[in-house]
Each structure stands twice: as structure tokens, then as C-alpha cells.
Tab-separated table of C-alpha atoms in Angstrom:
chain	number	residue	atom	x	y	z
A	615	UNK	CA	1.058	-1.360	3.828
A	616	UNK	CA	-0.237	-3.845	1.816
A	617	UNK	CA	-3.899	-4.327	1.449
A	618	UNK	CA	-5.270	-7.071	-1.172
A	619	UNK	CA	-8.901	-7.142	-1.997
A	620	UNK	CA	-11.245	-10.309	-1.191
A	621	UNK	CA	-14.576	-9.510	-2.736
A	622	UNK	CA	-15.051	-8.771	-5.738
A	623	UNK	CA	-17.511	-6.555	-5.637
A	624	UNK	CA	-15.976	-4.440	-2.716
A	625	UNK	CA	-13.134	-2.896	-3.653
A	626	UNK	CA	-10.266	-1.437	-1.347
A	627	UNK	CA	-10.533	2.256	-1.082
A	628	UNK	CA	-7.948	3.684	-2.327
A	629	UNK	CA	-7.809	6.211	1.100
A	630	UNK	CA	-5.877	3.022	2.672
A	631	UNK	CA	-2.853	3.338	0.759
A	632	UNK	CA	-2.304	7.404	1.248
A	633	UNK	CA	-0.604	7.681	4.328
A	634	UNK	CA	-2.028	11.017	5.179
A	635	UNK	CA	-5.121	9.845	5.329
A	636	UNK	CA	-3.398	6.497	7.074
A	637	UNK	CA	-2.779	9.418	9.936
A	638	UNK	CA	-5.444	11.284	9.704
A	639	UNK	CA	-7.894	7.831	10.560
A	640	UNK	CA	-5.414	7.080	13.731
A	641	UNK	CA	-5.914	10.546	14.799
A	642	UNK	CA	-9.105	10.554	14.891
A	643	UNK	CA	-10.043	7.573	16.258
A	644	UNK	CA	-7.755	7.938	19.573
A	645	UNK	CA	-9.374	11.501	19.719
A	646	UNK	CA	-12.692	9.670	19.905
A	647	UNK	CA	-11.588	7.146	22.453
A	648	UNK	CA	-9.798	9.769	24.882
A	649	UNK	CA	-11.084	13.356	23.440
A	650	UNK	CA	-8.683	16.452	21.464
A	651	UNK	CA	-5.331	15.313	21.189
A	652	UNK	CA	-5.191	12.302	22.476
A	653	UNK	CA	-2.157	11.033	21.667
A	654	UNK	CA	-0.284	13.979	22.788
A	655	UNK	CA	-1.112	13.619	25.878
A	656	UNK	CA	0.356	9.782	25.482
A	657	UNK	CA	-2.210	7.204	25.097
A	658	UNK	CA	-0.665	4.723	23.208
A	659	UNK	CA	-2.784	2.575	20.523
A	660	UNK	CA	-3.392	-0.822	22.770
A	661	UNK	CA	-4.951	1.985	24.743
A	662	UNK	CA	-6.868	3.647	22.367
A	663	UNK	CA	-7.783	-0.232	21.012
A	664	UNK	CA	-8.839	-1.057	24.510
A	665	UNK	CA	-11.188	1.960	24.428
A	666	UNK	CA	-13.233	1.437	21.790
A	667	UNK	CA	-13.722	-2.499	21.901
A	668	UNK	CA	-14.740	-1.020	25.287
A	669	UNK	CA	-17.345	1.471	23.392
A	670	UNK	CA	-18.303	-0.950	21.020
A	671	UNK	CA	-19.317	-3.620	23.774
A	672	UNK	CA	-21.341	-1.224	25.539
A	673	UNK	CA	-23.229	-0.170	23.248
A	674	UNK	CA	-23.669	-3.916	22.078
A	675	UNK	CA	-25.062	-4.545	25.408
A	676	UNK	CA	-27.381	-1.344	25.200
A	677	UNK	CA	-28.324	-2.573	21.944
A	678	UNK	CA	-29.685	-6.460	23.175
A	679	UNK	CA	-31.435	-4.234	26.525
A	680	UNK	CA	-28.719	-5.922	29.092
A	681	UNK	CA	-27.877	-2.212	30.154
């Protein structure tokens, strides 16, 4: 993957360029969304993103006192 540093004082962390680190990130995020072994249980990338977005939206509502 190619990433370009956009801000002079904010370098890109080297782990984004490491395939093993990216795989671990994907697994960890998937597990946060759907529990342990989410990938192995058949959840796809779009489902994981939607679930994380839902968590984020609900957290924002809670912080703003809407729920």
C-alpha cells in the first residue's frame, strides 16, 4: 500500500507498511465489531465497517446526550 505523509509534523507510522501489522489490525477490528474469530465466522469487510460505524454513531449520540 502506498501512503503519503500529508502533514510535516505527523509522519506515517511504519506499521501501515508492514503486511503482518495490517493483517493484525484487520483481525482486531473485526473482532471488536463481532467478537472473537469474526473473520472465520464469515463476516465481510463491509459488515465490519458498518458495525464499527454504528458503534461510533451511538457513542457520539451518547456523548451529546441524545440517548
